[in-house]
């Protein structure tokens, strides 16, 4: 691939990492984690530590094999074609199921300004599907356009982050942020694994620079720097902001909120401030959706070019966009959203969160196994493997079973891989 087709430098790659991590997870998880009380603090610390360890492993793989077209290609080379396609496939499933979750979150925050948008399950679902396709159309214009949009939305979403940290500092200085200000559930070691699984959902996305290594200039150096910088900055924001929001509000109030971050700001700074944060939250979620839509095309593209699935799936347009893979991913995410139209919103969120995290964690498991097989960062890889398996267990049997079932659907593609022509 020529240099002109590598549009992502360090800042764009870092923005992609931060943009994919700071999105719907941050703006939805205070409500999801509030019932865990003090266990949520330990969950954040464990999730951030696990993400840093796995990020180091992925960065080590990129340094060891800079010529590879991404982490999935490295997994296929280290573990073999079939494990490679299974790992890549479940990662792809995690990406498009996450897009369904993110689109719903964005629409819920947009509904703060126009309540009829979330007035019923039908309008909420249709709004999410429409938003998903709009972002897909943007990505069809090419990676440079999507990358510039990612940088813009990442810069915008840092504004509410700064506002939240400022408000938390104000509350801390005023004595309103004491951990005993409101009663919260005590630490419960038995609830730590499920809480870590939920918290880790917000960390998912740090691997995106490695997945899109074929788009990154000097990937052996840039992927490592961008990934570790993105994880460190985002993890610190999460630990301070999400925990602060939970403990500054009554547990039942924040736990039952549809837009917990906006509710938090509105409770202390007034209605207009809450509306402003709701707007920024919608932008943040849309930015995250853009990054994940980019990856939902790049993931099968990398697999096809690595030869682990039919090469025709990696066929690209004149703008070097894997149109077929991108459209198929968005269609599946749309079906997932539409299939839940009759379910309770909170149940949809919980289910999508656990399935997405479990599916993505299988990819991290594969990355750690690949590092062990290649002799790359072995101590970190062993530690990351233990963490990933522990977090998968925390997702519960239903999510684990579904993620494994979706994983094995890739076997027919593996068997067909030799019958297709190479992509254009």
PDB file of N, CA, C and O in Angstrom, residues 248-294:
ATOM      1  N   UNK A 248     -21.660  11.386  43.652  1.00  0.00           N
ATOM      2  CA  UNK A 248     -22.204  12.712  43.931  1.00  0.00           C
ATOM      3  C   UNK A 248     -23.722  12.713  43.940  1.00  0.00           C
ATOM      4  O   UNK A 248     -24.334  13.708  44.356  1.00  0.00           O
ATOM      5  N   UNK A 249     -24.346  11.622  43.509  1.00  0.00           N
ATOM      6  CA  UNK A 249     -25.801  11.539  43.393  1.00  0.00           C
ATOM      7  C   UNK A 249     -26.306  10.340  44.185  1.00  0.00           C
ATOM      8  O   UNK A 249     -25.564   9.377  44.416  1.00  0.00           O
ATOM      9  N   UNK A 250     -27.576  10.373  44.611  1.00  0.00           N
ATOM     10  CA  UNK A 250     -28.161   9.176  45.232  1.00  0.00           C
ATOM     11  C   UNK A 250     -28.100   7.998  44.267  1.00  0.00           C
ATOM     12  O   UNK A 250     -28.329   8.149  43.067  1.00  0.00           O
ATOM     13  N   UNK A 251     -27.806   6.827  44.766  1.00  0.00           N
ATOM     14  CA  UNK A 251     -27.597   5.658  43.928  1.00  0.00           C
ATOM     15  C   UNK A 251     -28.821   5.326  43.086  1.00  0.00           C
ATOM     16  O   UNK A 251     -28.696   5.018  41.895  1.00  0.00           O
ATOM     17  N   UNK A 252     -30.019   5.406  43.667  1.00  0.00           N
ATOM     18  CA  UNK A 252     -31.211   5.048  42.913  1.00  0.00           C
ATOM     19  C   UNK A 252     -31.546   6.081  41.848  1.00  0.00           C
ATOM     20  O   UNK A 252     -32.098   5.745  40.798  1.00  0.00           O
ATOM     21  N   UNK A 253     -31.185   7.343  42.088  1.00  0.00           N
ATOM     22  CA  UNK A 253     -31.463   8.407  41.113  1.00  0.00           C
ATOM     23  C   UNK A 253     -30.593   8.235  39.876  1.00  0.00           C
ATOM     24  O   UNK A 253     -31.086   8.233  38.740  1.00  0.00           O
ATOM     25  N   UNK A 254     -29.288   8.093  40.078  1.00  0.00           N
ATOM     26  CA  UNK A 254     -28.393   7.969  38.931  1.00  0.00           C
ATOM     27  C   UNK A 254     -28.562   6.613  38.257  1.00  0.00           C
ATOM     28  O   UNK A 254     -28.428   6.480  37.041  1.00  0.00           O
ATOM     29  N   UNK A 255     -28.900   5.589  39.044  1.00  0.00           N
ATOM     30  CA  UNK A 255     -29.087   4.265  38.475  1.00  0.00           C
ATOM     31  C   UNK A 255     -30.305   4.162  37.581  1.00  0.00           C
ATOM     32  O   UNK A 255     -30.345   3.325  36.679  1.00  0.00           O
ATOM     33  N   UNK A 256     -31.308   5.009  37.804  1.00  0.00           N
ATOM     34  CA  UNK A 256     -32.517   4.954  36.991  1.00  0.00           C
ATOM     35  C   UNK A 256     -32.581   6.005  35.904  1.00  0.00           C
ATOM     36  O   UNK A 256     -33.619   6.172  35.257  1.00  0.00           O
ATOM     37  N   UNK A 257     -31.486   6.733  35.668  1.00  0.00           N
ATOM     38  CA  UNK A 257     -31.491   7.827  34.689  1.00  0.00           C
ATOM     39  C   UNK A 257     -31.276   7.325  33.270  1.00  0.00           C
ATOM     40  O   UNK A 257     -30.452   6.446  33.034  1.00  0.00           O
ATOM     41  N   UNK A 258     -32.022   7.895  32.329  1.00  0.00           N
ATOM     42  CA  UNK A 258     -31.822   7.590  30.918  1.00  0.00           C
ATOM     43  C   UNK A 258     -30.604   8.316  30.353  1.00  0.00           C
ATOM     44  O   UNK A 258     -29.928   7.810  29.461  1.00  0.00           O
ATOM     45  N   UNK A 259     -30.352   9.519  30.860  1.00  0.00           N
ATOM     46  CA  UNK A 259     -29.208  10.330  30.424  1.00  0.00           C
ATOM     47  C   UNK A 259     -28.449  10.760  31.673  1.00  0.00           C
ATOM     48  O   UNK A 259     -28.538  11.905  32.107  1.00  0.00           O
ATOM     49  N   UNK A 260     -27.700   9.852  32.309  1.00  0.00           N
ATOM     50  CA  UNK A 260     -27.131  10.118  33.630  1.00  0.00           C
ATOM     51  C   UNK A 260     -26.163  11.295  33.677  1.00  0.00           C
ATOM     52  O   UNK A 260     -26.152  12.047  34.649  1.00  0.00           O
ATOM     53  N   UNK A 261     -25.349  11.484  32.639  1.00  0.00           N
ATOM     54  CA  UNK A 261     -24.383  12.578  32.654  1.00  0.00           C
ATOM     55  C   UNK A 261     -25.099  13.920  32.582  1.00  0.00           C
ATOM     56  O   UNK A 261     -24.764  14.861  33.310  1.00  0.00           O
ATOM     57  N   UNK A 262     -26.100  14.018  31.704  1.00  0.00           N
ATOM     58  CA  UNK A 262     -26.869  15.257  31.604  1.00  0.00           C
ATOM     59  C   UNK A 262     -27.625  15.539  32.901  1.00  0.00           C
ATOM     60  O   UNK A 262     -27.714  16.687  33.353  1.00  0.00           O
ATOM     61  N   UNK A 263     -28.175  14.505  33.508  1.00  0.00           N
ATOM     62  CA  UNK A 263     -28.884  14.667  34.773  1.00  0.00           C
ATOM     63  C   UNK A 263     -27.947  15.168  35.866  1.00  0.00           C
ATOM     64  O   UNK A 263     -28.319  16.036  36.672  1.00  0.00           O
ATOM     65  N   UNK A 264     -26.743  14.652  35.899  1.00  0.00           N
ATOM     66  CA  UNK A 264     -25.757  15.069  36.893  1.00  0.00           C
ATOM     67  C   UNK A 264     -25.450  16.558  36.770  1.00  0.00           C
ATOM     68  O   UNK A 264     -25.482  17.306  37.759  1.00  0.00           O
ATOM     69  N   UNK A 265     -25.167  17.009  35.561  1.00  0.00           N
ATOM     70  CA  UNK A 265     -24.843  18.422  35.349  1.00  0.00           C
ATOM     71  C   UNK A 265     -26.043  19.304  35.642  1.00  0.00           C
ATOM     72  O   UNK A 265     -25.928  20.356  36.278  1.00  0.00           O
ATOM     73  N   UNK A 266     -27.215  18.891  35.187  1.00  0.00           N
ATOM     74  CA  UNK A 266     -28.426  19.674  35.423  1.00  0.00           C
ATOM     75  C   UNK A 266     -28.723  19.812  36.911  1.00  0.00           C
ATOM     76  O   UNK A 266     -29.210  20.866  37.368  1.00  0.00           O
ATOM     77  N   UNK A 267     -28.428  18.796  37.685  1.00  0.00           N
ATOM     78  CA  UNK A 267     -28.730  18.818  39.120  1.00  0.00           C
ATOM     79  C   UNK A 267     -27.928  19.882  39.860  1.00  0.00           C
ATOM     80  O   UNK A 267     -28.373  20.397  40.889  1.00  0.00           O
ATOM     81  N   UNK A 268     -26.760  20.248  39.335  1.00  0.00           N
ATOM     82  CA  UNK A 268     -25.903  21.196  40.044  1.00  0.00           C
ATOM     83  C   UNK A 268     -25.754  22.535  39.319  1.00  0.00           C
ATOM     84  O   UNK A 268     -25.531  23.561  39.954  1.00  0.00           O
ATOM     85  N   UNK A 269     -25.866  22.536  38.005  1.00  0.00           N
ATOM     86  CA  UNK A 269     -25.656  23.773  37.246  1.00  0.00           C
ATOM     87  C   UNK A 269     -26.910  24.271  36.538  1.00  0.00           C
ATOM     88  O   UNK A 269     -26.880  25.314  35.908  1.00  0.00           O
ATOM     89  N   UNK A 270     -27.992  23.531  36.591  1.00  0.00           N
ATOM     90  CA  UNK A 270     -29.236  24.000  35.998  1.00  0.00           C
ATOM     91  C   UNK A 270     -29.577  23.355  34.664  1.00  0.00           C
ATOM     92  O   UNK A 270     -28.775  22.622  34.068  1.00  0.00           O
ATOM     93  N   UNK A 271     -30.804  23.661  34.209  1.00  0.00           N
ATOM     94  CA  UNK A 271     -31.361  23.031  33.025  1.00  0.00           C
ATOM     95  C   UNK A 271     -30.535  23.281  31.771  1.00  0.00           C
ATOM     96  O   UNK A 271     -30.289  22.363  31.001  1.00  0.00           O
ATOM     97  N   UNK A 272     -30.114  24.538  31.549  1.00  0.00           N
ATOM     98  CA  UNK A 272     -29.411  24.836  30.310  1.00  0.00           C
ATOM     99  C   UNK A 272     -28.070  24.130  30.235  1.00  0.00           C
ATOM    100  O   UNK A 272     -27.644  23.679  29.169  1.00  0.00           O
ATOM    101  N   UNK A 273     -27.393  24.029  31.363  1.00  0.00           N
ATOM    102  CA  UNK A 273     -26.133  23.297  31.381  1.00  0.00           C
ATOM    103  C   UNK A 273     -26.362  21.820  31.076  1.00  0.00           C
ATOM    104  O   UNK A 273     -25.587  21.189  30.348  1.00  0.00           O
ATOM    105  N   UNK A 274     -27.456  21.279  31.620  1.00  0.00           N
ATOM    106  CA  UNK A 274     -27.790  19.891  31.332  1.00  0.00           C
ATOM    107  C   UNK A 274     -28.080  19.668  29.860  1.00  0.00           C
ATOM    108  O   UNK A 274     -27.671  18.659  29.275  1.00  0.00           O
ATOM    109  N   UNK A 275     -28.785  20.601  29.237  1.00  0.00           N
ATOM    110  CA  UNK A 275     -29.067  20.503  27.804  1.00  0.00           C
ATOM    111  C   UNK A 275     -27.783  20.568  26.983  1.00  0.00           C
ATOM    112  O   UNK A 275     -27.619  19.841  25.989  1.00  0.00           O
ATOM    113  N   UNK A 276     -26.866  21.452  27.386  1.00  0.00           N
ATOM    114  CA  UNK A 276     -25.603  21.576  26.657  1.00  0.00           C
ATOM    115  C   UNK A 276     -24.822  20.259  26.712  1.00  0.00           C
ATOM    116  O   UNK A 276     -24.298  19.782  25.703  1.00  0.00           O
ATOM    117  N   UNK A 277     -24.766  19.653  27.893  1.00  0.00           N
ATOM    118  CA  UNK A 277     -24.052  18.388  28.037  1.00  0.00           C
ATOM    119  C   UNK A 277     -24.735  17.285  27.248  1.00  0.00           C
ATOM    120  O   UNK A 277     -24.083  16.417  26.655  1.00  0.00           O
ATOM    121  N   UNK A 278     -26.083  17.310  27.211  1.00  0.00           N
ATOM    122  CA  UNK A 278     -26.808  16.325  26.415  1.00  0.00           C
ATOM    123  C   UNK A 278     -26.427  16.439  24.942  1.00  0.00           C
ATOM    124  O   UNK A 278     -26.264  15.428  24.246  1.00  0.00           O
ATOM    125  N   UNK A 279     -26.268  17.668  24.472  1.00  0.00           N
ATOM    126  CA  UNK A 279     -25.858  17.871  23.084  1.00  0.00           C
ATOM    127  C   UNK A 279     -24.461  17.349  22.824  1.00  0.00           C
ATOM    128  O   UNK A 279     -24.204  16.674  21.814  1.00  0.00           O
ATOM    129  N   UNK A 280     -23.548  17.658  23.745  1.00  0.00           N
ATOM    130  CA  UNK A 280     -22.195  17.142  23.600  1.00  0.00           C
ATOM    131  C   UNK A 280     -22.163  15.619  23.676  1.00  0.00           C
ATOM    132  O   UNK A 280     -21.373  14.970  23.003  1.00  0.00           O
ATOM    133  N   UNK A 281     -23.007  15.060  24.536  1.00  0.00           N
ATOM    134  CA  UNK A 281     -23.055  13.597  24.654  1.00  0.00           C
ATOM    135  C   UNK A 281     -23.513  12.967  23.344  1.00  0.00           C
ATOM    136  O   UNK A 281     -22.994  11.922  22.929  1.00  0.00           O
ATOM    137  N   UNK A 282     -24.490  13.599  22.699  1.00  0.00           N
ATOM    138  CA  UNK A 282     -24.954  13.086  21.406  1.00  0.00           C
ATOM    139  C   UNK A 282     -23.834  13.138  20.378  1.00  0.00           C
ATOM    140  O   UNK A 282     -23.624  12.181  19.612  1.00  0.00           O
ATOM    141  N   UNK A 283     -23.081  14.257  20.367  1.00  0.00           N
ATOM    142  CA  UNK A 283     -21.946  14.379  19.446  1.00  0.00           C
ATOM    143  C   UNK A 283     -20.894  13.314  19.748  1.00  0.00           C
ATOM    144  O   UNK A 283     -20.319  12.704  18.838  1.00  0.00           O
ATOM    145  N   UNK A 284     -20.644  13.091  21.039  1.00  0.00           N
ATOM    146  CA  UNK A 284     -19.647  12.088  21.435  1.00  0.00           C
ATOM    147  C   UNK A 284     -20.043  10.702  20.940  1.00  0.00           C
ATOM    148  O   UNK A 284     -19.214   9.948  20.425  1.00  0.00           O
ATOM    149  N   UNK A 285     -21.311  10.362  21.118  1.00  0.00           N
ATOM    150  CA  UNK A 285     -21.781   9.052  20.682  1.00  0.00           C
ATOM    151  C   UNK A 285     -21.714   8.926  19.159  1.00  0.00           C
ATOM    152  O   UNK A 285     -21.334   7.875  18.623  1.00  0.00           O
ATOM    153  N   UNK A 286     -22.073   9.992  18.461  1.00  0.00           N
ATOM    154  CA  UNK A 286     -22.012   9.966  16.996  1.00  0.00           C
ATOM    155  C   UNK A 286     -20.568   9.820  16.531  1.00  0.00           C
ATOM    156  O   UNK A 286     -20.267   9.093  15.569  1.00  0.00           O
ATOM    157  N   UNK A 287     -19.635  10.509  17.221  1.00  0.00           N
ATOM    158  CA  UNK A 287     -18.226  10.374  16.882  1.00  0.00           C
ATOM    159  C   UNK A 287     -17.734   8.955  17.095  1.00  0.00           C
ATOM    160  O   UNK A 287     -16.983   8.412  16.280  1.00  0.00           O
ATOM    161  N   UNK A 288     -18.147   8.354  18.217  1.00  0.00           N
ATOM    162  CA  UNK A 288     -17.772   6.963  18.466  1.00  0.00           C
ATOM    163  C   UNK A 288     -18.363   6.046  17.414  1.00  0.00           C
ATOM    164  O   UNK A 288     -17.709   5.105  16.950  1.00  0.00           O
ATOM    165  N   UNK A 289     -19.608   6.319  17.022  1.00  0.00           N
ATOM    166  CA  UNK A 289     -20.250   5.511  15.991  1.00  0.00           C
ATOM    167  C   UNK A 289     -19.479   5.591  14.679  1.00  0.00           C
ATOM    168  O   UNK A 289     -19.294   4.584  13.984  1.00  0.00           O
ATOM    169  N   UNK A 290     -18.996   6.783  14.346  1.00  0.00           N
ATOM    170  CA  UNK A 290     -18.213   6.952  13.130  1.00  0.00           C
ATOM    171  C   UNK A 290     -16.952   6.084  13.161  1.00  0.00           C
ATOM    172  O   UNK A 290     -16.620   5.402  12.188  1.00  0.00           O
ATOM    173  N   UNK A 291     -16.252   6.097  14.307  1.00  0.00           N
ATOM    174  CA  UNK A 291     -15.044   5.295  14.412  1.00  0.00           C
ATOM    175  C   UNK A 291     -15.311   3.814  14.306  1.00  0.00           C
ATOM    176  O   UNK A 291     -14.579   3.078  13.636  1.00  0.00           O
ATOM    177  N   UNK A 292     -16.399   3.361  14.925  1.00  0.00           N
ATOM    178  CA  UNK A 292     -16.726   1.938  14.888  1.00  0.00           C
ATOM    179  C   UNK A 292     -17.252   1.510  13.518  1.00  0.00           C
ATOM    180  O   UNK A 292     -17.013   0.384  13.085  1.00  0.00           O
ATOM    181  N   UNK A 293     -17.957   2.397  12.828  1.00  0.00           N
ATOM    182  CA  UNK A 293     -18.404   2.076  11.467  1.00  0.00           C
ATOM    183  C   UNK A 293     -17.198   1.925  10.556  1.00  0.00           C
ATOM    184  O   UNK A 293     -17.153   1.028   9.690  1.00  0.00           O
ATOM    185  N   UNK A 294     -16.186   2.781  10.733  1.00  0.00           N
ATOM    186  CA  UNK A 294     -14.948   2.634   9.975  1.00  0.00           C
ATOM    187  C   UNK A 294     -14.339   1.254  10.207  1.00  0.00           C
ATOM    188  O   UNK A 294     -13.952   0.555   9.262  1.00  0.00           O
TER     189      UNK A 294
END
